[in-house]
Coordinates of C-alpha atoms in Angstrom, one line a residue:
M11 CA -86.1 -96.5 15.6
I12 CA -86.2 -92.6 17.2
K13 CA -87.6 -89.2 16.1
C14 CA -86.0 -86.1 15.4
S15 CA -87.6 -83.8 18.4
K16 CA -87.6 -81.4 16.2
C17 CA -88.9 -82.2 12.4
G18 CA -90.2 -85.4 13.5
T19 CA -88.3 -87.8 11.1
E20 CA -88.0 -90.9 12.2
L21 CA -83.9 -92.5 12.1
P22 CA -81.9 -95.9 13.1
G23 CA -81.8 -96.2 16.4
T24 CA -77.8 -95.5 15.8
A25 CA -78.3 -92.0 14.2
K26 CA -76.6 -89.2 15.6
F27 CA -77.8 -86.8 13.4
C28 CA -81.7 -86.0 11.8
V29 CA -80.9 -86.5 7.9
N30 CA -83.6 -84.3 7.6
C31 CA -83.5 -81.4 9.6
G32 CA -79.4 -81.7 10.5
Q33 CA -80.6 -82.2 13.8
P34 CA -78.0 -84.1 16.5
L35 CA -79.8 -86.7 18.8
V36 CA -79.7 -86.9 22.3
E37 CA -81.8 -89.6 23.9
S38 CA -84.4 -87.6 26.2
N39 CA -84.2 -91.0 28.6
E40 CA -80.3 -91.6 29.0
Y41 CA -78.5 -90.2 31.4
R42 CA -74.8 -88.7 29.9
P43 CA -72.8 -86.6 33.3
E44 CA -70.1 -85.7 30.8
M45 CA -72.1 -83.5 28.6
E46 CA -73.4 -81.4 33.0
D47 CA -70.1 -81.6 33.5
F48 CA -68.4 -80.2 30.1
T49 CA -71.4 -76.9 29.9
S50 CA -70.7 -76.3 34.0
K51 CA -67.2 -75.2 33.6
K52 CA -67.9 -73.7 30.2
N53 CA -70.7 -71.2 32.3
K54 CA -68.8 -71.4 35.4
K55 CA -66.7 -67.6 36.1
K56 CA -63.5 -67.6 37.5
K57 CA -63.0 -64.3 40.2
P58 CA -60.2 -62.4 40.0
K59 CA -58.2 -62.6 43.0
K60 CA -57.1 -60.3 45.8
G61 CA -53.6 -58.0 44.6
S62 CA -53.4 -59.0 41.5
F63 CA -53.3 -55.5 39.7
K64 CA -50.8 -54.0 42.6
I65 CA -48.5 -56.7 42.0
K66 CA -48.9 -56.0 37.7
L67 CA -48.0 -52.6 38.4
I68 CA -45.5 -52.6 41.2
L69 CA -43.8 -55.5 38.5
G70 CA -44.5 -52.5 35.7
L71 CA -42.3 -50.8 37.0
V72 CA -40.1 -51.6 38.4
C73 CA -39.2 -53.5 34.9
L74 CA -39.0 -49.5 33.3
I75 CA -36.4 -48.2 36.4
G76 CA -34.3 -50.5 35.0
V77 CA -34.1 -50.1 31.5
A78 CA -33.7 -46.5 32.3
I79 CA -30.7 -47.9 34.3
L80 CA -28.6 -50.0 32.0
G81 CA -29.8 -47.4 29.1
F82 CA -27.8 -44.6 31.1
S83 CA -25.0 -47.5 32.0
G84 CA -25.2 -48.5 28.4
I85 CA -24.4 -44.3 27.3
S86 CA -22.2 -44.2 29.7
F87 CA -19.6 -47.1 28.6
L88 CA -20.0 -45.3 24.8
K89 CA -19.2 -42.5 26.1
E90 CA -16.2 -44.1 28.6
K91 CA -15.2 -46.2 25.1
K92 CA -15.2 -43.1 23.3
I93 CA -17.5 -44.6 20.4
I94 CA -19.0 -41.1 20.2
K95 CA -16.4 -38.6 19.9
P96 CA -17.3 -34.5 19.8
T97 CA -17.1 -33.1 16.7
I98 CA -15.0 -30.2 16.0
D99 CA -15.8 -27.6 12.5
L100 CA -12.2 -26.2 11.5
T101 CA -13.9 -23.8 9.5
E102 CA -15.5 -22.1 12.7
F103 CA -11.6 -21.2 14.0
V104 CA -10.1 -20.0 11.3
E105 CA -9.3 -16.1 11.5
V106 CA -8.9 -14.1 8.1
K107 CA -7.9 -10.0 8.7
F108 CA -7.6 -7.6 6.2
E109 CA -5.5 -4.2 5.9
G110 CA -4.9 -2.0 2.9
F111 CA -8.1 -0.4 0.2
D112 CA -9.9 -1.1 -2.4
K113 CA -7.8 -2.8 -5.3
S114 CA -5.1 -2.6 -3.3
G115 CA -5.5 -4.5 -0.3
T116 CA -4.0 -7.2 1.2
F117 CA -4.3 -10.1 4.1
E118 CA -2.9 -8.4 7.4
R119 CA 0.7 -10.3 8.5
G120 CA 0.1 -14.3 9.6
Y121 CA -3.3 -14.4 7.9
P122 CA -5.7 -16.6 7.3
C123 CA -4.8 -18.4 10.5
I124 CA -6.0 -21.2 13.0
D125 CA -7.6 -19.4 16.7
V126 CA -5.3 -22.6 18.7
D127 CA -6.7 -20.1 22.0
K128 CA -10.9 -20.4 21.2
L129 CA -10.1 -23.7 19.1
A130 CA -8.3 -25.3 22.7
K131 CA -11.1 -22.8 25.1
E132 CA -13.7 -25.2 22.7
M133 CA -11.8 -28.9 22.8
N134 CA -12.0 -27.7 27.1
R135 CA -15.0 -27.1 27.1
L136 CA -16.6 -31.0 25.1
D137 CA -14.2 -32.4 27.7
P138 CA -12.6 -30.8 30.4
E139 CA -10.7 -34.1 31.0
F140 CA -9.1 -32.8 27.0
S141 CA -5.2 -31.8 27.6
G142 CA -3.5 -32.1 24.6
Y143 CA -1.2 -29.0 22.6
V144 CA -3.2 -27.5 20.5
Y145 CA -1.1 -25.8 19.1
S146 CA 0.4 -28.4 16.7
I147 CA -3.2 -28.3 15.1
P148 CA -1.8 -25.4 12.7
R149 CA 1.0 -26.9 11.1
E150 CA -1.4 -29.8 10.3
V151 CA -3.7 -27.3 8.6
E152 CA -2.4 -26.1 5.3
I153 CA -4.7 -23.1 4.8
V154 CA -5.4 -21.8 0.8
V155 CA -7.7 -18.7 -0.3
Y156 CA -8.9 -18.7 -3.5
R157 CA -11.0 -15.7 -5.6
T158 CA -13.8 -17.1 -8.1
L159 CA -13.4 -16.3 -11.5
E160 CA -15.3 -17.1 -15.1
D161 CA -13.3 -19.3 -15.5
G162 CA -12.3 -21.0 -12.3
T163 CA -10.4 -19.9 -8.8
E164 CA -7.6 -18.4 -8.7
E165 CA -4.8 -19.1 -5.3
I166 CA -4.0 -15.5 -3.3
T167 CA -1.5 -15.7 -1.2
T168 CA -1.0 -11.8 0.2
G169 CA -3.5 -10.5 -2.4
G170 CA -2.2 -7.0 -3.0
D171 CA -5.1 -6.3 -5.0
L172 CA -7.9 -7.5 -2.5
E173 CA -11.4 -5.1 -3.7
F174 CA -13.2 -4.5 -0.9
N175 CA -16.7 -6.8 0.1
E176 CA -15.2 -9.1 -2.7
E177 CA -15.7 -12.8 -1.9
L178 CA -13.0 -15.6 -1.3
I179 CA -12.6 -18.9 -1.0
V180 CA -10.7 -20.3 2.1
K181 CA -9.9 -24.4 1.8
L182 CA -8.3 -26.0 4.8
N183 CA -6.3 -29.0 3.6
Y184 CA -5.6 -31.6 6.0
D185 CA -5.5 -35.1 6.7
V186 CA -8.2 -36.0 9.2
Q187 CA -6.1 -39.4 10.1
D188 CA -3.2 -37.5 11.0
L189 CA -5.6 -35.7 13.4
A190 CA -7.3 -38.3 15.0
Y191 CA -4.0 -39.8 15.6
D192 CA -2.9 -36.9 17.0
F193 CA -6.1 -36.4 19.0
P194 CA -8.6 -40.1 19.5
D195 CA -11.0 -38.0 21.2
F196 CA -12.8 -35.5 18.8
K197 CA -13.3 -35.9 14.9
F198 CA -12.4 -33.0 13.1
V199 CA -14.8 -31.8 10.4
G200 CA -15.3 -29.2 8.0
N201 CA -12.5 -27.6 4.4
T202 CA -14.6 -24.5 2.7
L203 CA -15.8 -22.0 4.1
K204 CA -16.5 -17.9 2.4
V205 CA -15.1 -14.9 3.0
N206 CA -15.7 -10.9 2.2
A207 CA -12.3 -9.2 2.2
E208 CA -12.4 -6.6 4.8
V209 CA -10.9 -3.5 3.0
K210 CA -11.7 0.4 2.9
M211 CA -13.3 1.6 0.9
Q212 CA -10.5 5.0 -1.1
K213 CA -11.1 8.6 0.1
E214 CA -11.1 10.9 -3.0
T215 CA -7.6 13.3 -2.9
D216 CA -5.9 15.9 -4.9
P217 CA -1.9 13.9 -5.5
F218 CA -0.8 17.6 -6.5
K219 CA -1.6 18.8 -2.7
N220 CA 0.6 20.5 -0.7
F221 CA 2.8 19.5 -4.0
N222 CA 5.7 21.8 -5.3
P223 CA 8.5 20.6 -7.9
I224 CA 12.0 21.4 -6.8
C225 CA 15.1 22.0 -8.9
I226 CA 18.8 21.9 -7.9
G227 CA 21.4 24.2 -9.8
V228 CA 20.6 27.6 -10.5
S229 CA 17.8 29.5 -13.2
P230 CA 18.1 29.3 -16.4
Y231 CA 20.1 26.2 -16.0
G232 CA 18.3 23.9 -13.0
Q233 CA 17.4 20.4 -13.4
I234 CA 14.1 18.6 -12.0
T235 CA 15.2 16.6 -9.1
T236 CA 13.4 13.3 -7.8
D237 CA 15.7 13.1 -4.9
I238 CA 13.4 12.0 -2.3
S239 CA 15.3 14.1 0.4
R240 CA 14.3 16.8 -0.9
Y241 CA 10.5 16.6 -0.6
S242 CA 8.3 15.2 2.0
K243 CA 10.2 12.3 5.1
D244 CA 6.6 12.1 6.1
E245 CA 5.3 7.8 4.5
K246 CA 2.0 9.0 4.7
E247 CA 2.8 11.7 2.1
L248 CA 2.5 10.5 -1.4
V249 CA 6.2 11.5 -2.7
G250 CA 7.7 9.3 0.4
Y251 CA 4.9 6.6 0.0
C252 CA 5.8 6.1 -3.4
Y253 CA 9.4 5.8 -2.7
R254 CA 9.6 3.5 -0.1
Q255 CA 7.4 1.7 -1.6
Y256 CA 8.6 0.8 -4.8
G257 CA 12.1 3.1 -5.1
K258 CA 9.9 5.5 -7.9
F259 CA 9.6 8.8 -8.4
P260 CA 5.3 9.4 -7.9
F261 CA 5.1 11.9 -10.7
D262 CA 6.6 12.2 -14.4
F263 CA 7.8 16.2 -16.0
Y264 CA 6.8 17.4 -19.6
I265 CA 7.2 20.6 -21.4
N266 CA 5.8 21.1 -24.4
D267 CA 4.6 17.2 -24.4
R268 CA 7.8 16.3 -24.5
I269 CA 9.1 13.9 -20.8
V270 CA 12.0 16.1 -18.7
S271 CA 14.7 13.9 -17.1
T272 CA 16.8 14.9 -14.5
R273 CA 19.7 15.7 -16.6
D274 CA 16.9 18.8 -18.8
Y275 CA 17.9 21.7 -18.3
I276 CA 14.2 24.2 -17.2
G277 CA 14.3 28.0 -16.2
V278 CA 12.0 30.2 -13.6
G279 CA 9.1 31.0 -15.6
D280 CA 9.5 27.8 -17.5
K281 CA 5.5 25.8 -17.7
V282 CA 5.9 22.4 -16.6
V283 CA 3.4 20.1 -16.8
V284 CA 3.0 17.1 -13.7
K285 CA 1.3 13.7 -14.2
L286 CA 0.7 11.3 -11.8
N287 CA 2.0 8.3 -13.0
E288 CA 1.2 4.0 -12.0
Y289 CA 3.8 4.3 -9.0
G290 CA 1.9 6.8 -8.5
Q291 CA -1.6 5.7 -8.1
K292 CA -0.8 3.2 -7.1
S293 CA 0.2 4.3 -4.0
M294 CA -2.8 6.1 -4.5
E295 CA -4.6 3.1 -3.8
Q296 CA -2.5 2.1 -1.2
L297 CA -2.8 5.0 0.8
G298 CA -6.5 5.2 0.6
A299 CA -6.8 7.1 -1.9
K300 CA -7.9 7.8 -5.2
P301 CA -7.0 10.8 -7.8
A302 CA -10.4 12.0 -9.5
E303 CA -10.9 11.6 -13.6
D304 CA -9.6 14.8 -14.2
N305 CA -7.2 15.3 -11.9
K306 CA -4.3 13.3 -12.9
Q307 CA -2.2 16.2 -13.8
K308 CA -1.3 19.3 -12.9
E309 CA 0.4 22.8 -14.1
Y310 CA 3.3 24.2 -13.3
V311 CA 4.7 27.8 -13.6
L312 CA 8.2 27.9 -12.3
E313 CA 9.4 30.3 -9.9
L314 CA 12.3 31.5 -8.0
K315 CA 11.2 29.2 -4.9
N316 CA 11.7 26.3 -6.7
F317 CA 15.1 26.4 -7.3
E318 CA 17.1 25.8 -4.4
E319 CA 19.8 27.6 -5.5
G320 CA 17.9 30.7 -7.2
A321 CA 18.5 32.3 -10.7
Y322 CA 21.0 34.3 -12.3
V323 CA 20.1 37.7 -13.1
S324 CA 20.6 38.1 -16.0
E325 CA 19.4 41.8 -16.8
R326 CA 20.9 44.8 -15.8
E327 CA 18.1 46.8 -15.4
K328 CA 16.9 44.3 -12.6
M329 CA 20.0 43.7 -10.8
D330 CA 20.6 45.4 -7.7
E331 CA 22.2 48.3 -7.4
K332 CA 24.2 47.0 -4.0
V333 CA 25.0 44.2 -4.6
L334 CA 26.3 45.4 -8.0
Q335 CA 29.0 48.2 -6.3
E336 CA 29.8 45.1 -4.0
L337 CA 30.3 43.3 -6.6
Q338 CA 32.8 45.6 -8.2
D339 CA 34.4 45.7 -4.9
Y340 CA 35.5 42.3 -4.8
A341 CA 36.4 42.0 -8.8
K342 CA 38.9 45.1 -7.9
D343 CA 40.2 43.2 -5.1
Y344 CA 41.1 40.0 -7.0
A345 CA 42.3 41.7 -9.5
I346 CA 44.9 44.1 -7.2
S347 CA 46.0 39.9 -6.4
Y348 CA 46.3 38.6 -9.3
I349 CA 49.0 42.0 -9.7
A350 CA 50.4 40.9 -6.8
K351 CA 50.8 37.3 -7.4
R352 CA 52.1 38.2 -10.5
N353 CA 54.3 40.4 -9.4
L354 CA 53.4 43.0 -12.5
K355 CA 54.8 46.4 -12.2
V356 CA 51.7 48.9 -11.7
K357 CA 50.7 51.9 -9.9
D358 CA 47.3 52.0 -10.6
I359 CA 44.8 50.4 -11.3
N360 CA 41.0 52.2 -12.3
Y361 CA 37.7 50.4 -13.3
I362 CA 36.6 51.2 -16.9
G363 CA 33.1 49.5 -16.5
N364 CA 31.6 46.2 -16.7
V365 CA 29.7 44.1 -19.6
L366 CA 27.4 42.5 -18.3
A367 CA 27.3 38.4 -20.9
T368 CA 24.0 36.0 -21.4
S369 CA 24.4 32.8 -23.7
K370 CA 22.8 33.3 -26.9
Q371 CA 21.8 29.3 -26.7
G372 CA 18.9 30.0 -23.7
V373 CA 19.7 27.0 -22.2
G374 CA 23.2 24.7 -22.1
E375 CA 26.8 24.4 -20.7
D376 CA 27.2 26.3 -17.4
K377 CA 30.1 28.2 -19.1
Y378 CA 27.9 30.6 -21.1
R379 CA 25.6 31.3 -17.5
P380 CA 24.7 34.3 -17.5
S381 CA 28.1 36.9 -15.6
I382 CA 29.5 40.4 -15.7
N383 CA 33.2 41.0 -16.9
F384 CA 34.7 43.6 -15.1
V385 CA 36.9 46.0 -16.7
F386 CA 39.8 47.2 -15.4
E387 CA 43.0 49.1 -16.7
L388 CA 46.7 49.3 -15.6
K389 CA 48.8 51.8 -15.1
P390 CA 52.6 50.2 -15.3
E391 CA 55.4 52.3 -13.1
E392 CA 57.4 52.7 -17.0
E393 CA 55.3 54.1 -19.7
Q394 CA 53.7 51.5 -22.2
E395 CA 52.6 52.8 -26.0
K396 CA 49.4 50.1 -25.0
P397 CA 47.2 50.1 -22.9
I398 CA 47.4 47.1 -20.3
Y399 CA 43.2 45.7 -19.5
L400 CA 42.3 42.8 -16.9
V401 CA 38.8 41.7 -17.8
I402 CA 37.3 39.3 -14.5
K403 CA 34.8 37.1 -15.6
H404 CA 32.6 33.9 -14.7
I405 CA 31.0 36.3 -11.9
A406 CA 27.2 36.3 -11.1
I407 CA 24.8 38.1 -9.6
Q408 CA 22.2 35.5 -8.2
E409 CA 18.9 36.0 -6.8
R410 CA 17.0 33.6 -4.6
V411 CA 14.3 33.9 -1.8
E412 CA 14.2 35.3 1.4
N413 CA 13.5 31.9 3.4
Y414 CA 16.1 30.1 1.4
G415 CA 17.1 26.5 2.8
K416 CA 13.9 26.2 4.9
E417 CA 11.5 23.8 5.1
D418 CA 8.8 25.8 4.7
V419 CA 10.0 27.7 2.0
L420 CA 7.7 26.3 -0.9
E421 CA 4.2 28.3 1.3
N422 CA 6.5 30.5 3.1
P423 CA 9.6 32.1 -0.1
G424 CA 9.5 34.8 1.1
N425 CA 11.2 38.3 -0.7
P426 CA 14.3 37.8 -3.1
E427 CA 17.2 38.8 -2.7
Q428 CA 20.5 39.1 -4.8
F429 CA 23.7 37.8 -3.6
F430 CA 27.2 36.6 -5.2
R431 CA 29.8 34.1 -4.6
K432 CA 32.9 35.0 -3.3
D433 CA 34.3 31.7 -4.8
A434 CA 37.4 33.6 -6.4
D435 CA 38.8 30.0 -7.2
N436 CA 35.8 30.6 -9.8
F437 CA 37.0 33.7 -11.7
D438 CA 39.1 33.8 -14.4
C439 CA 40.8 36.4 -15.4
D440 CA 42.7 37.7 -19.0
Y441 CA 45.1 40.2 -19.5
I442 CA 45.2 42.2 -22.5
E443 CA 47.3 44.2 -24.4
G444 CA 45.6 47.2 -26.3
N445 CA 42.3 48.8 -28.1
D446 CA 42.5 45.8 -30.6
N447 CA 42.8 43.0 -28.4
L448 CA 40.0 43.9 -26.1
R449 CA 37.8 44.2 -28.8
N450 CA 39.1 41.4 -30.2
R451 CA 37.9 39.7 -27.0
F452 CA 34.4 40.4 -26.6
N453 CA 34.4 39.8 -31.0
K454 CA 35.1 36.4 -31.0
N455 CA 32.1 35.4 -28.8
L456 CA 29.8 37.2 -29.9
D457 CA 28.2 33.5 -31.7
H458 CA 27.2 31.8 -29.0
S459 CA 26.8 35.1 -26.3
T460 CA 25.0 38.9 -26.6
Y461 CA 27.3 41.5 -24.5
D462 CA 25.0 44.5 -22.8
Y463 CA 28.7 47.0 -22.2
E464 CA 28.0 50.2 -20.4
Q465 CA 28.7 52.6 -22.4
S466 CA 32.6 53.2 -20.8
V467 CA 33.2 50.4 -22.3
L468 CA 32.0 50.8 -25.8
D469 CA 33.8 53.5 -25.9
L470 CA 36.6 51.8 -26.0
V471 CA 35.7 48.4 -27.9
K472 CA 32.8 50.2 -30.6

């Protein structure tokens, strides 16, 4: 039997632990060398070897440098194998240039486009070894411009109606695989960008500045002309620009709210309203101008300067006496020539007087123009029972401005001057026997003509 060294309980000699307190049982007098050896080893501390820390530090630095070298080599390897490709955003190289003005702006010719010079510099910067033909890229990239509408988008080709600062959408259509095949060293991205239409604003302008209607023919049988050659030839001027752009005249002409064609007769003193038409308005927009809302029409009272060939003098009181005398002498020369050509036996020719004939119709055919009839009495070599008269007709006095035919005639017309056309081929002559026939000669035309007789002629026909 043995006793527990802790609680004193008697235990069998073979027991290893106390059944009462659990204390391990070791006979005090028993020597156990394994216990001593275990205890000494457990309590024994190992001493660090000299230089072990420095070795570990050196080994760590060597490993770190090795990892860095391997990483750098790996990146170089990947780049060498073109696994990492530089990226090109094509939208950064799109150029869009505009011209024109608000509501009529357009794209400049050749735009939008890819700026290939800028693109080539960027590709060479990203890859100094690149030597590809960049100028083939625009052929592979389609650029389409759209404007945003309430119900979607609308494709724009050349423009023509672009507004100031209008937002536009530019889309690039291209095949990524095609570009990758042609330029395998690069990755291309970018499909859409937004731009604003950089067109100019319009300036409020008077459309009728420096404009004056031009009439061909002789008043009151003149006709308004839209022949561009008779107006400004400067393309910046509204008339010239409109004709070159649209083949149209920028204005319409009205008299008494009725549009006047180029075939209608018109005369000095007529009031003509000139209105800016749709072609004129479009042309103004393209020239960067716009009319004020209250300045789209203007009234002109036609003057002598507006008629290229002047006007007929239709009142005796307004005739220049000197010109009338010259015309009388010219008519007498014509009468003498008429007698000679017909071998008339005449010993003398006497001037009787003249009759001013004007049309009752106001405007009408040219044969009813104001004209002067000169009456001459012929003295035959052999006396006759009835007097013989020659009436020279279709002779007119005209009036035009002093600077007729000059470029600045509308701005500087000068004084009016009278003349007559010395064109005997347009004259006509009536050979009349007796006072009764002379009287009938004038009376038969009273339906369309009014006659202002000199007293000497009136005495013969009354």
